[in-house]
Short mmCIF file of C-alpha atoms in Angstrom, two decimals:
data_model
loop_
_atom_site.label_atom_id
_atom_site.label_comp_id
_atom_site.label_asym_id
_atom_site.label_seq_id
_atom_site.Cartn_x
_atom_site.Cartn_y
_atom_site.Cartn_z
CA MET A 24 99.58 62.02 106.28
CA THR A 25 95.98 61.64 105.12
CA GLN A 26 94.42 60.98 101.77
CA SER A 27 91.24 62.50 100.40
CA GLY A 28 88.78 60.54 98.27
CA SER A 29 88.59 56.95 97.19
CA GLY A 30 90.50 57.31 93.94
CA HIS A 31 87.44 56.33 91.84
CA GLY A 32 86.72 59.04 89.29
CA THR A 33 89.32 61.48 90.65
CA THR A 34 90.73 63.74 87.94
CA VAL A 35 93.78 66.01 88.03
CA ARG A 36 91.42 68.98 88.36
CA ASP A 37 89.61 67.37 91.32
CA ALA A 38 92.88 66.62 93.04
CA VAL A 39 94.28 70.12 92.51
CA PHE A 40 91.19 71.72 94.04
CA GLN A 41 91.50 69.35 97.01
CA VAL A 42 95.09 70.49 97.50
CA LEU A 43 94.13 74.16 97.24
CA ARG A 44 91.24 73.78 99.67
CA HIS A 45 93.51 71.96 102.14
CA HIS A 46 95.83 74.98 102.17
CA GLY A 47 93.02 77.55 102.37
CA MET A 48 93.80 78.83 98.87
CA THR A 49 90.22 79.37 97.74
CA THR A 50 90.83 82.62 95.82
CA ILE A 51 92.21 82.33 92.29
CA PHE A 52 93.68 85.46 90.72
CA GLY A 53 93.71 85.13 86.96
CA ASN A 54 93.21 86.42 83.45
CA PRO A 55 91.17 83.89 81.47
CA GLY A 56 92.89 82.17 78.56
CA SER A 57 92.11 79.23 76.32
CA THR A 58 94.84 76.91 77.63
CA GLU A 59 93.59 77.40 81.22
CA LEU A 60 89.88 77.04 80.49
CA PRO A 61 89.35 73.71 82.32
CA LEU A 62 90.66 75.20 85.58
CA PHE A 63 88.23 78.09 85.96
CA SER A 64 85.16 76.63 84.28
CA GLU A 65 82.46 75.83 86.87
CA LEU A 66 84.52 76.48 90.01
CA PRO A 67 83.82 74.21 92.97
CA GLU A 68 81.74 75.61 95.80
CA GLY A 69 83.69 77.90 98.10
CA PHE A 70 86.17 79.12 95.47
CA ARG A 71 86.19 82.55 93.86
CA TYR A 72 87.90 83.78 90.71
CA VAL A 73 89.30 87.33 90.81
CA THR A 74 89.79 88.61 87.28
CA GLY A 75 92.60 90.96 86.34
CA LEU A 76 92.57 92.62 82.94
CA GLN A 77 96.31 92.13 82.45
CA GLU A 78 98.61 89.45 83.83
CA SER A 79 100.91 91.86 85.67
CA VAL A 80 97.84 93.05 87.59
CA VAL A 81 96.93 89.44 88.39
CA VAL A 82 100.28 88.63 90.00
CA ALA A 83 100.44 91.94 91.89
CA MET A 84 96.97 91.33 93.35
CA ALA A 85 98.06 87.85 94.43
CA ASP A 86 101.26 89.31 95.91
CA GLY A 87 99.36 91.84 98.04
CA HIS A 88 96.87 89.19 99.12
CA ALA A 89 99.65 86.81 100.20
CA LEU A 90 101.58 89.43 102.17
CA ALA A 91 98.52 90.83 103.93
CA SER A 92 97.02 87.44 104.77
CA GLY A 93 100.31 85.77 105.68
CA ALA A 94 99.27 82.78 103.54
CA PRO A 95 100.10 81.58 100.03
CA ALA A 96 98.11 82.98 97.10
CA PHE A 97 97.24 81.30 93.81
CA ALA A 98 97.59 82.97 90.40
CA ASN A 99 96.72 81.51 87.00
CA LEU A 100 98.23 82.97 83.82
CA HIS A 101 98.11 82.31 80.11
CA SER A 102 101.05 80.48 78.54
CA ALA A 103 104.20 82.24 77.30
CA ALA A 104 102.68 85.60 76.34
CA GLY A 105 100.76 85.86 79.62
CA VAL A 106 103.78 84.95 81.71
CA GLY A 107 105.77 87.52 79.74
CA HIS A 108 103.20 90.21 80.55
CA ALA A 109 103.50 89.29 84.23
CA MET A 110 107.30 89.20 84.49
CA GLY A 111 107.64 92.62 86.12
CA SER A 112 105.20 91.60 88.86
CA ILE A 113 106.83 88.17 89.21
CA TYR A 114 110.13 89.97 89.81
CA SER A 115 108.48 92.21 92.41
CA ALA A 116 106.93 89.17 94.15
CA PHE A 117 110.38 87.58 94.27
CA ARG A 118 111.89 90.70 95.85
CA ASN A 119 108.91 91.08 98.19
CA ARG A 120 109.26 87.47 99.42
CA ALA A 121 105.61 86.89 98.54
CA PRO A 122 104.47 83.23 98.56
CA VAL A 123 102.60 83.20 95.26
CA VAL A 124 101.94 79.92 93.44
CA ILE A 125 101.81 80.80 89.75
CA THR A 126 100.34 78.36 87.27
CA ALA A 127 100.31 78.88 83.52
CA GLY A 128 98.51 77.09 80.74
CA GLN A 129 100.33 75.05 78.15
CA GLN A 130 99.02 73.55 74.92
CA SER A 131 97.81 69.92 74.90
CA ARG A 132 100.60 67.38 75.12
CA PRO A 133 99.90 65.71 71.72
CA LEU A 134 100.38 69.08 69.99
CA LEU A 135 103.67 70.08 71.65
CA SER A 136 105.91 68.40 69.09
CA ALA A 137 104.53 70.62 66.31
CA ASP A 138 105.10 74.12 67.78
CA PRO A 139 101.37 74.87 68.15
CA PHE A 140 99.73 78.26 68.55
CA LEU A 141 99.73 79.68 72.10
CA TYR A 142 102.25 77.34 73.65
CA ALA A 143 105.36 77.91 75.74
CA GLU A 144 108.45 76.41 74.11
CA ALA A 145 110.57 76.89 77.27
CA ALA A 146 107.88 77.17 79.91
CA THR A 147 110.04 76.68 83.00
CA GLU A 148 112.86 78.90 81.74
CA LEU A 149 110.77 82.02 81.09
CA PRO A 150 110.12 83.05 84.73
CA GLN A 151 113.67 82.23 85.83
CA PRO A 152 115.54 83.38 87.85
CA TYR A 153 112.73 85.13 89.71
CA VAL A 154 110.89 82.09 90.98
CA LYS A 155 112.14 79.73 93.66
CA TRP A 156 111.15 76.66 91.64
CA ALA A 157 109.67 75.98 88.21
CA ILE A 158 108.30 72.76 86.72
CA GLU A 159 106.19 71.37 83.91
CA PRO A 160 105.28 67.90 85.24
CA ALA A 161 106.35 64.97 83.09
CA ARG A 162 102.94 63.30 83.37
CA ALA A 163 99.43 64.63 83.85
CA GLU A 164 98.98 62.59 87.04
CA ASP A 165 102.01 64.38 88.56
CA VAL A 166 100.32 67.81 88.45
CA PRO A 167 98.61 67.72 91.90
CA ALA A 168 101.82 66.66 93.64
CA ALA A 169 103.74 69.36 91.77
CA ILE A 170 101.31 72.04 92.95
CA ALA A 171 101.47 70.72 96.53
CA ARG A 172 105.26 70.83 96.41
CA ALA A 173 105.14 74.33 94.92
CA ILE A 174 103.00 75.54 97.82
CA HIS A 175 105.48 74.19 100.37
CA ILE A 176 108.46 75.71 98.56
CA ALA A 177 106.71 79.08 98.21
CA CYS A 178 106.04 79.28 101.95
CA LEU A 179 109.32 78.02 103.38
CA PRO A 180 111.72 80.88 104.25
CA PRO A 181 112.67 82.92 102.45
CA ALA A 182 109.19 82.87 100.92
CA GLY A 183 108.75 83.63 97.24
CA PRO A 184 106.91 82.84 94.01
CA VAL A 185 106.98 79.43 92.31
CA PHE A 186 105.80 78.34 88.87
CA VAL A 187 103.94 75.31 87.46
CA SER A 188 103.18 74.93 83.73
CA ILE A 189 100.14 72.70 83.07
CA PRO A 190 99.15 71.33 79.64
CA LEU A 191 95.54 71.89 78.64
CA ASP A 192 94.63 68.22 78.42
CA ASP A 193 96.05 67.32 81.84
CA TRP A 194 93.08 68.60 83.85
CA ALA A 195 90.65 65.84 82.80
CA ARG A 196 93.10 62.94 83.18
CA PRO A 197 92.49 60.42 86.00
CA CYS A 198 94.91 60.38 88.92
CA ALA A 199 95.28 59.10 92.45
CA PRO A 200 93.81 61.19 95.26
CA PRO A 201 96.30 63.77 96.58
CA VAL A 202 98.38 63.34 99.69
CA LEU A 203 97.46 66.26 101.95
CA ARG A 204 100.20 67.31 104.33
CA ALA A 205 101.76 70.33 106.04
CA VAL A 206 105.33 71.62 105.94
CA THR A 207 106.43 74.36 108.32
CA GLY A 208 109.81 75.68 109.27
CA ARG A 209 111.28 78.45 111.42
CA ALA A 210 115.00 78.02 111.92
CA GLN A 211 116.87 79.76 114.73
CA PRO A 212 120.58 80.58 114.42
CA GLU A 213 122.99 78.37 116.33
CA ALA A 214 122.72 79.03 120.06
CA GLY A 215 126.42 79.81 120.48
CA ALA A 216 126.31 82.42 117.72
CA LEU A 217 123.30 84.11 119.32
CA ALA A 218 125.04 84.06 122.68
CA GLY A 219 127.97 85.87 121.09
CA VAL A 220 125.65 88.59 119.74
CA ALA A 221 124.03 88.89 123.17
CA ASP A 222 127.47 89.47 124.68
CA GLN A 223 128.20 92.15 122.08
CA LEU A 224 124.94 93.94 122.91
CA GLU A 225 125.71 93.88 126.62
CA ALA A 226 129.22 95.22 126.02
CA ALA A 227 128.20 97.94 123.55
CA ALA A 228 128.14 101.48 124.91
CA ASP A 229 125.81 102.80 122.21
CA PRO A 230 124.21 100.13 119.99
CA VAL A 231 121.93 101.00 117.08
CA LEU A 232 119.35 98.87 115.25
CA VAL A 233 118.70 98.92 111.50
CA VAL A 234 115.44 97.16 110.60
CA GLY A 235 114.26 95.91 107.23
CA ALA A 236 111.27 94.17 105.70
CA GLY A 237 112.30 90.81 107.13
CA VAL A 238 111.32 91.90 110.65
CA ASP A 239 107.69 92.40 109.63
CA ALA A 240 107.72 89.35 107.37
CA ASP A 241 108.92 87.14 110.25
CA GLY A 242 106.38 88.54 112.72
CA ALA A 243 109.14 90.06 114.86
CA TRP A 244 107.58 93.52 115.39
CA GLU A 245 107.03 93.16 119.16
CA ALA A 246 110.39 91.48 119.64
CA VAL A 247 112.34 94.30 117.97
CA VAL A 248 110.42 96.94 119.97
CA GLY A 249 111.24 95.09 123.18
CA LEU A 250 114.93 94.79 122.31
CA ALA A 251 115.22 98.45 121.33
CA GLU A 252 113.51 99.62 124.50
CA HIS A 253 115.67 97.41 126.71
CA TYR A 254 118.91 98.80 125.27
CA GLN A 255 117.46 102.25 124.48
CA ALA A 256 118.91 101.77 121.02
CA PRO A 257 117.97 104.15 118.20
CA VAL A 258 116.16 102.38 115.36
CA TRP A 259 116.72 103.25 111.70
CA VAL A 260 114.84 101.78 108.75
CA ALA A 261 117.10 100.11 106.20
CA PRO A 262 117.36 101.82 102.79
CA LEU A 263 114.32 101.37 100.53
CA SER A 264 112.60 98.94 102.89
CA SER A 265 109.30 97.67 101.49
CA ARG A 266 107.60 97.10 104.85
CA CYS A 267 107.39 98.85 108.20
CA SER A 268 109.21 97.00 110.99
CA PHE A 269 109.14 99.48 113.89
CA PRO A 270 106.50 102.01 115.05
CA GLU A 271 107.44 105.30 113.41
CA SER A 272 105.94 107.44 116.18
CA HIS A 273 108.06 105.68 118.83
CA PRO A 274 110.55 107.89 120.76
CA LEU A 275 113.41 105.57 119.70
CA PHE A 276 112.61 105.81 116.00
CA ALA A 277 115.50 107.66 114.32
CA GLY A 278 114.37 107.75 110.69
CA PHE A 279 115.06 106.26 107.27
CA LEU A 280 118.54 105.52 106.01
CA PRO A 281 119.31 106.89 102.53
CA ALA A 282 120.44 104.53 99.79
CA ASN A 283 124.14 105.45 99.59
CA GLU A 284 127.23 104.54 101.59
CA ALA A 285 128.32 108.06 102.56
CA ASP A 286 125.04 109.13 104.15
CA ILE A 287 124.53 105.78 105.87
CA SER A 288 128.00 106.06 107.36
CA ARG A 289 127.31 109.59 108.62
CA ARG A 290 124.03 108.66 110.24
CA LEU A 291 125.42 105.58 111.98
CA ALA A 292 128.69 107.22 113.05
CA GLY A 293 129.42 107.17 116.77
CA HIS A 294 127.67 103.86 117.47
CA ASP A 295 129.92 100.99 118.44
CA LEU A 296 127.55 98.18 117.42
CA ILE A 297 125.23 98.14 114.39
CA LEU A 298 122.65 95.34 114.56
CA THR A 299 121.01 94.95 111.15
CA LEU A 300 117.79 92.95 111.30
CA GLY A 301 115.88 91.53 108.35
CA ALA A 302 117.69 93.68 105.79
CA PRO A 303 120.65 93.55 103.40
CA VAL A 304 123.92 95.27 104.28
CA PHE A 305 123.02 97.61 102.57
CA THR A 306 120.80 98.45 99.56
CA TYR A 307 122.27 101.31 97.50
CA HIS A 308 120.64 103.31 94.72
CA TYR A 309 123.36 105.74 93.73
CA GLU A 310 127.11 105.96 94.23
CA MET A 311 128.47 108.07 97.11
CA PRO A 312 131.38 106.15 98.65
CA GLY A 313 131.80 106.01 102.39
CA PRO A 314 133.14 103.63 105.08
CA ILE A 315 130.71 100.79 105.92
CA PRO A 316 130.64 100.17 108.80
CA PRO A 317 131.75 103.56 110.10
CA GLU A 318 135.03 103.69 111.99
CA GLY A 319 134.85 102.18 115.46
CA ALA A 320 131.69 100.16 114.82
CA GLU A 321 131.11 96.44 114.59
CA LEU A 322 128.27 95.17 112.39
CA VAL A 323 126.10 92.10 112.94
CA GLN A 324 123.34 91.03 110.58
CA ILE A 325 120.48 88.64 111.42
CA VAL A 326 118.29 87.61 108.47
CA SER A 327 116.15 84.65 107.47
CA ASP A 328 117.21 85.02 103.82
CA PRO A 329 120.54 83.23 103.19
CA ARG A 330 121.09 85.27 100.02
CA GLN A 331 121.11 88.50 102.01
CA ALA A 332 123.59 86.98 104.44
CA ALA A 333 125.85 85.78 101.65
CA SER A 334 125.80 89.15 99.87
CA ALA A 335 126.70 91.26 102.91
CA VAL A 336 129.97 93.04 102.18
CA CYS A 337 131.10 93.35 105.79
CA GLY A 338 130.33 92.27 109.34
CA ARG A 339 129.08 89.00 110.71
CA SER A 340 125.84 87.36 109.54
CA LEU A 341 123.47 84.94 111.27
CA VAL A 342 120.71 83.19 109.33
CA GLY A 343 117.45 82.41 111.08
CA ASP A 344 113.95 83.50 111.99
CA LEU A 345 113.92 87.08 113.28
CA ASP A 346 111.24 86.60 115.93
CA LEU A 347 112.94 83.56 117.48
CA SER A 348 116.36 85.22 117.29
CA LEU A 349 115.31 88.50 118.88
CA ARG A 350 113.39 86.82 121.66
CA ALA A 351 116.51 84.79 122.46
CA LEU A 352 118.59 87.98 122.58
CA ARG A 353 116.04 89.66 124.83
CA ALA A 354 115.99 86.66 127.18
CA ALA A 355 119.79 86.83 127.50
CA ALA A 356 119.86 90.58 128.19
CA GLY A 357 121.04 92.04 131.48
CA ALA A 358 119.72 95.12 133.24
CA ALA A 359 117.63 97.57 131.19
CA ARG A 360 119.24 100.88 130.28
CA ALA A 361 117.96 104.27 131.36
CA PRO A 362 115.36 105.84 129.03
CA ARG A 363 116.31 108.67 126.69
CA SER A 364 114.82 112.03 127.58
CA VAL A 365 113.50 113.24 124.20
CA PRO A 366 112.20 111.60 121.00
CA LEU A 367 114.88 111.07 118.38
CA ARG A 368 112.81 112.33 115.43
CA ARG A 369 110.19 115.08 115.09
CA PRO A 370 109.37 116.00 111.48
CA GLU A 371 108.29 119.57 110.77
CA PRO A 372 104.66 120.07 109.73
CA PRO A 373 104.09 120.98 106.06
CA LYS A 374 104.17 124.65 105.15
CA PRO A 375 100.98 126.20 103.77
CA GLY A 376 100.93 127.34 100.15
CA ARG A 377 98.66 128.60 97.41
CA GLY A 378 98.45 125.10 95.95
CA ILE A 379 98.53 121.59 97.39
CA SER A 380 101.91 120.02 98.11
CA SER A 381 102.37 116.30 98.55
CA ALA A 382 103.33 116.98 102.19
CA MET A 383 100.01 118.75 102.75
CA ALA A 384 98.10 115.88 101.15
CA LEU A 385 99.85 113.25 103.25
CA ALA A 386 99.42 115.20 106.47
CA ALA A 387 95.69 115.44 105.70
CA LEU A 388 95.53 111.70 105.09
CA GLN A 389 97.22 111.07 108.43
CA ARG A 390 94.62 113.18 110.24
CA LEU A 391 91.71 111.42 108.55
CA ARG A 392 92.72 107.78 108.18
CA PRO A 393 92.03 105.05 110.78
CA ALA A 394 94.97 104.75 113.16
CA SER A 395 95.27 101.00 112.59
CA GLY A 396 94.79 101.08 108.82
CA ILE A 397 96.94 99.55 106.10
CA VAL A 398 98.86 101.71 103.63
CA VAL A 399 100.06 100.45 100.23
CA GLU A 400 102.44 102.97 98.66
CA GLU A 401 103.96 103.71 95.28
CA ALA A 402 104.64 107.42 95.01
CA PRO A 403 108.41 107.61 94.42
CA SER A 404 108.73 111.39 94.21
CA SER A 405 106.74 111.76 97.46
CA ARG A 406 108.41 108.97 99.46
CA ASP A 407 110.17 111.42 101.81
CA ASP A 408 106.84 113.10 102.53
CA VAL A 409 105.26 109.70 103.15
CA HIS A 410 107.98 109.04 105.70
CA ASP A 411 107.51 112.41 107.40
CA HIS A 412 103.75 112.78 107.42
CA LEU A 413 102.21 109.31 107.22
CA PRO A 414 103.83 107.36 110.09
CA ILE A 415 103.06 103.64 110.33
CA ASP A 416 102.61 102.30 113.84
CA ARG A 417 101.39 98.74 113.43
CA ALA A 418 102.73 95.43 112.21
CA GLY A 419 101.55 94.53 108.71
CA GLY A 420 100.54 98.15 108.21
CA PHE A 421 102.64 99.09 105.18
CA PHE A 422 103.44 97.47 101.85
CA ALA A 423 105.52 98.78 98.95
CA THR A 424 107.48 97.04 96.26
CA ALA A 425 110.99 95.89 97.05
CA SER A 426 111.86 95.68 93.36
CA GLY A 427 111.71 99.37 92.46
CA GLY A 428 109.50 98.57 89.48
CA LEU A 429 106.31 100.55 88.98
CA GLY A 430 102.81 99.11 88.69
CA TYR A 431 102.74 97.17 91.96
CA ALA A 432 100.80 99.16 94.52
CA LEU A 433 97.48 99.79 92.76
CA PRO A 434 96.66 96.10 92.14
CA ALA A 435 98.45 95.00 95.32
CA ALA A 436 96.09 97.22 97.32
CA VAL A 437 93.18 95.34 95.73
CA GLY A 438 94.72 92.04 96.80
CA VAL A 439 95.28 93.38 100.33
CA ALA A 440 91.64 94.49 100.54
CA LEU A 441 90.40 91.10 99.32
CA SER A 442 92.29 89.46 102.20
CA ASP A 443 89.54 91.05 104.34
CA PRO A 444 91.49 93.26 106.77
CA GLY A 445 88.22 94.66 108.16
CA GLN A 446 88.70 98.29 107.10
CA THR A 447 89.55 100.53 104.18
CA VAL A 448 92.97 100.05 102.61
CA LEU A 449 94.71 103.32 101.70
CA ALA A 450 96.72 103.24 98.46
CA VAL A 451 99.03 106.25 98.02
CA LEU A 452 100.10 106.46 94.39
CA GLY A 453 101.84 108.68 91.90
CA ASP A 454 100.26 109.50 88.58
CA GLY A 455 103.04 107.76 86.65
CA SER A 456 102.88 104.70 88.91
CA SER A 457 99.11 104.45 88.52
CA MET A 458 99.32 104.26 84.75
CA TYR A 459 101.37 101.07 84.86
CA ALA A 460 98.40 99.13 86.26
CA ILE A 461 95.36 101.36 85.85
CA GLN A 462 93.31 98.29 84.80
CA GLY A 463 93.46 97.22 88.44
CA LEU A 464 90.64 99.69 89.16
CA TRP A 465 88.30 97.49 87.12
CA SER A 466 89.13 94.52 89.36
CA ALA A 467 88.59 96.67 92.46
CA VAL A 468 85.12 97.65 91.20
CA GLU A 469 84.20 94.14 90.04
CA HIS A 470 85.07 92.62 93.42
CA ARG A 471 84.09 95.59 95.64
CA ALA A 472 87.54 95.95 97.16
CA ASP A 473 87.43 98.49 99.99
CA VAL A 474 90.31 100.69 98.83
CA LEU A 475 90.74 104.45 98.82
CA PHE A 476 93.16 105.23 96.00
CA VAL A 477 94.82 108.63 96.46
CA VAL A 478 96.79 109.69 93.39
CA LEU A 479 99.30 112.51 93.90
CA ASN A 480 99.32 113.93 90.39
CA ASN A 481 102.44 116.03 89.83
CA GLY A 482 102.25 115.76 86.06
CA GLY A 483 105.12 113.41 85.37
CA TYR A 484 108.02 111.31 86.56
CA ALA A 485 109.20 113.84 89.14
CA ALA A 486 111.49 111.39 90.93
CA LEU A 487 113.54 110.98 87.76
CA LYS A 488 113.75 114.74 87.34
CA GLY A 489 115.11 114.97 90.86
CA PHE A 490 117.94 112.56 90.02
CA ALA A 491 118.85 114.65 86.98
CA GLY A 492 119.34 117.82 89.02
CA ASN A 493 119.43 120.90 86.80
CA LYS A 494 119.67 118.93 83.54
CA GLU A 495 116.74 118.81 81.17
CA VAL A 496 115.24 115.32 80.96
CA VAL A 497 113.01 114.35 78.06
CA GLY A 498 110.01 112.05 78.25
CA CYS A 499 109.10 112.76 81.87
CA ASP A 500 106.08 115.07 81.47
CA ILE A 501 102.72 113.28 81.36
CA GLY A 502 100.54 116.14 82.52
CA HIS A 503 97.52 115.74 80.21
CA LEU A 504 96.14 112.80 82.22
CA SER A 505 92.96 112.71 84.28
CA LEU A 506 93.16 109.79 86.66
CA ALA A 507 89.71 110.64 88.01
CA ALA A 508 88.23 110.29 84.52
CA LEU A 509 90.03 106.99 83.97
CA ALA A 510 88.66 105.73 87.28
CA GLU A 511 85.09 106.77 86.48
CA GLY A 512 85.39 105.10 83.09
CA GLN A 513 85.93 101.81 84.92
CA GLY A 514 83.02 102.35 87.29
CA CYS A 515 85.07 103.65 90.23
CA PRO A 516 83.71 106.78 91.98
CA ALA A 517 86.32 109.55 91.78
CA TRP A 518 87.00 113.13 92.79
CA GLN A 519 89.67 115.58 91.69
CA VAL A 520 90.89 118.30 94.05
CA SER A 521 93.35 121.15 93.42
CA GLU A 522 92.54 123.77 96.10
CA PRO A 523 94.01 123.46 99.62
CA ASP A 524 90.71 124.44 101.29
CA ALA A 525 88.92 121.60 99.52
CA LEU A 526 91.51 118.93 100.30
CA GLU A 527 90.26 117.67 103.67
CA PRO A 528 86.54 117.87 102.81
CA VAL A 529 87.06 115.78 99.67
CA LEU A 530 89.30 113.24 101.42
CA GLY A 531 86.86 113.06 104.33
CA LYS A 532 83.99 112.37 101.93
CA ALA A 533 86.05 109.64 100.24
CA PHE A 534 86.92 107.95 103.54
CA ALA A 535 83.28 108.02 104.57
CA ALA A 536 82.16 106.36 101.32
CA GLY A 537 83.38 102.93 102.42
CA GLY A 538 82.46 99.50 101.21
CA GLY A 539 84.02 99.63 97.78
CA PRO A 540 86.76 101.34 95.76
CA ARG A 541 86.99 105.10 95.26
CA LEU A 542 89.71 107.42 93.99
CA VAL A 543 90.83 110.94 94.83
CA GLU A 544 93.16 112.65 92.38
CA VAL A 545 95.12 115.34 94.20
CA MET A 546 96.58 117.89 91.80
CA ILE A 547 99.99 118.75 93.21
CA ASP A 548 101.20 122.32 92.76
CA ARG A 549 104.27 121.98 90.54
CA GLY A 550 105.47 125.46 91.51
#
């Protein structure tokens, strides 16, 4: 352990910035408020403040930045009202396993006994249960240590958001210099348990892999590809996975499991061993009963999230780092199995039409986008078309929300771009999704985030209409919106396209206009 500074003249603010710099957390995502003013006034050299115009946007930007960079992100919110605005994004960060350190202002300590204006009467309770840890330090001088502890807790698996409430008058108080240290941890399941799974794989006549977001989060992309190729095992994506964990153009890629028991059972039928990696068993969205696992199959789950292991309704679960676990299984494997002769999945190309379909738009994006680019997606009614026509073939190449809540992807794409991936980030959005966080375009412009926002405008909440079947659903038509006009009003260059012949030229022009944000609104033919 080392200490920074002599202790003479060190304030809480000084010490906090030393802690943040030590962990490489030099970007602060925030929405300025009076109770946080001492933090962001006159930032130290090397720090930047990324403004969001609403607190939910702030946390979503930090979430995307953390996931894309693989490092913790720092977000600063206003007291109770600001944290309340951000709760949807805090929930998404919790489900996404995003290591976001969230701080919020609190009124000065001498005022707290009198219920002052703009204070949080139950500061640590408000973000619960969707943070891993929450604290309002008992003393001002405890704030730097609390933030250091929060960083460690946020990063240790399973990663997730944490919360620290800081009274306004704490920042200027004197304190000891911070203790700067590192905490890392990657736990591997017990060797005997892994050996048992290795024996099951060797004995299985037709194993199948089901991969979830935990594979990508644990850096296990290459390990899962190697294991699948060795056993020639088909690979399915777990229902509603928020990250890509296997190359979707690979011959062994089988597709995406639907979010109900009956269809999962049908797709996995015939396999004698189901190895579920980095995913729950299973995530369901609607009720269609079926046998899980299917008859004749054993199920083994390996996850680094103990909650997912505890909530599995069947099979055997091992808790540990996916990369370490899969490499151990690969090392214990016997002779490789003969390759399969044909790819397992070949989606049909989109059919031409008089108007633009979402399938046509996504196929055009696939032809034009960089092969190694990053996609951030929130287009619920077009998710099947995203799966079919926008395959992801790289680790860390896809981010969506694991929570199901809207308003994540637009600001998250800004956070991803500000992590400096070296190329344009592609955000694929629905019109309804975009409106939950449209203020994020201002942040993209202000900070020159290299994002191409493509909004598939189908005039409403089409995914909800699909669930309703033939029934009339009220409140789902929002067709009198112009996302291009809203973008231009925030200083973001924008185009609107409705004719199939103009689709690729407009998208090509937008891709070429790199270096900052731009938006293409694709008017989807509702016929």
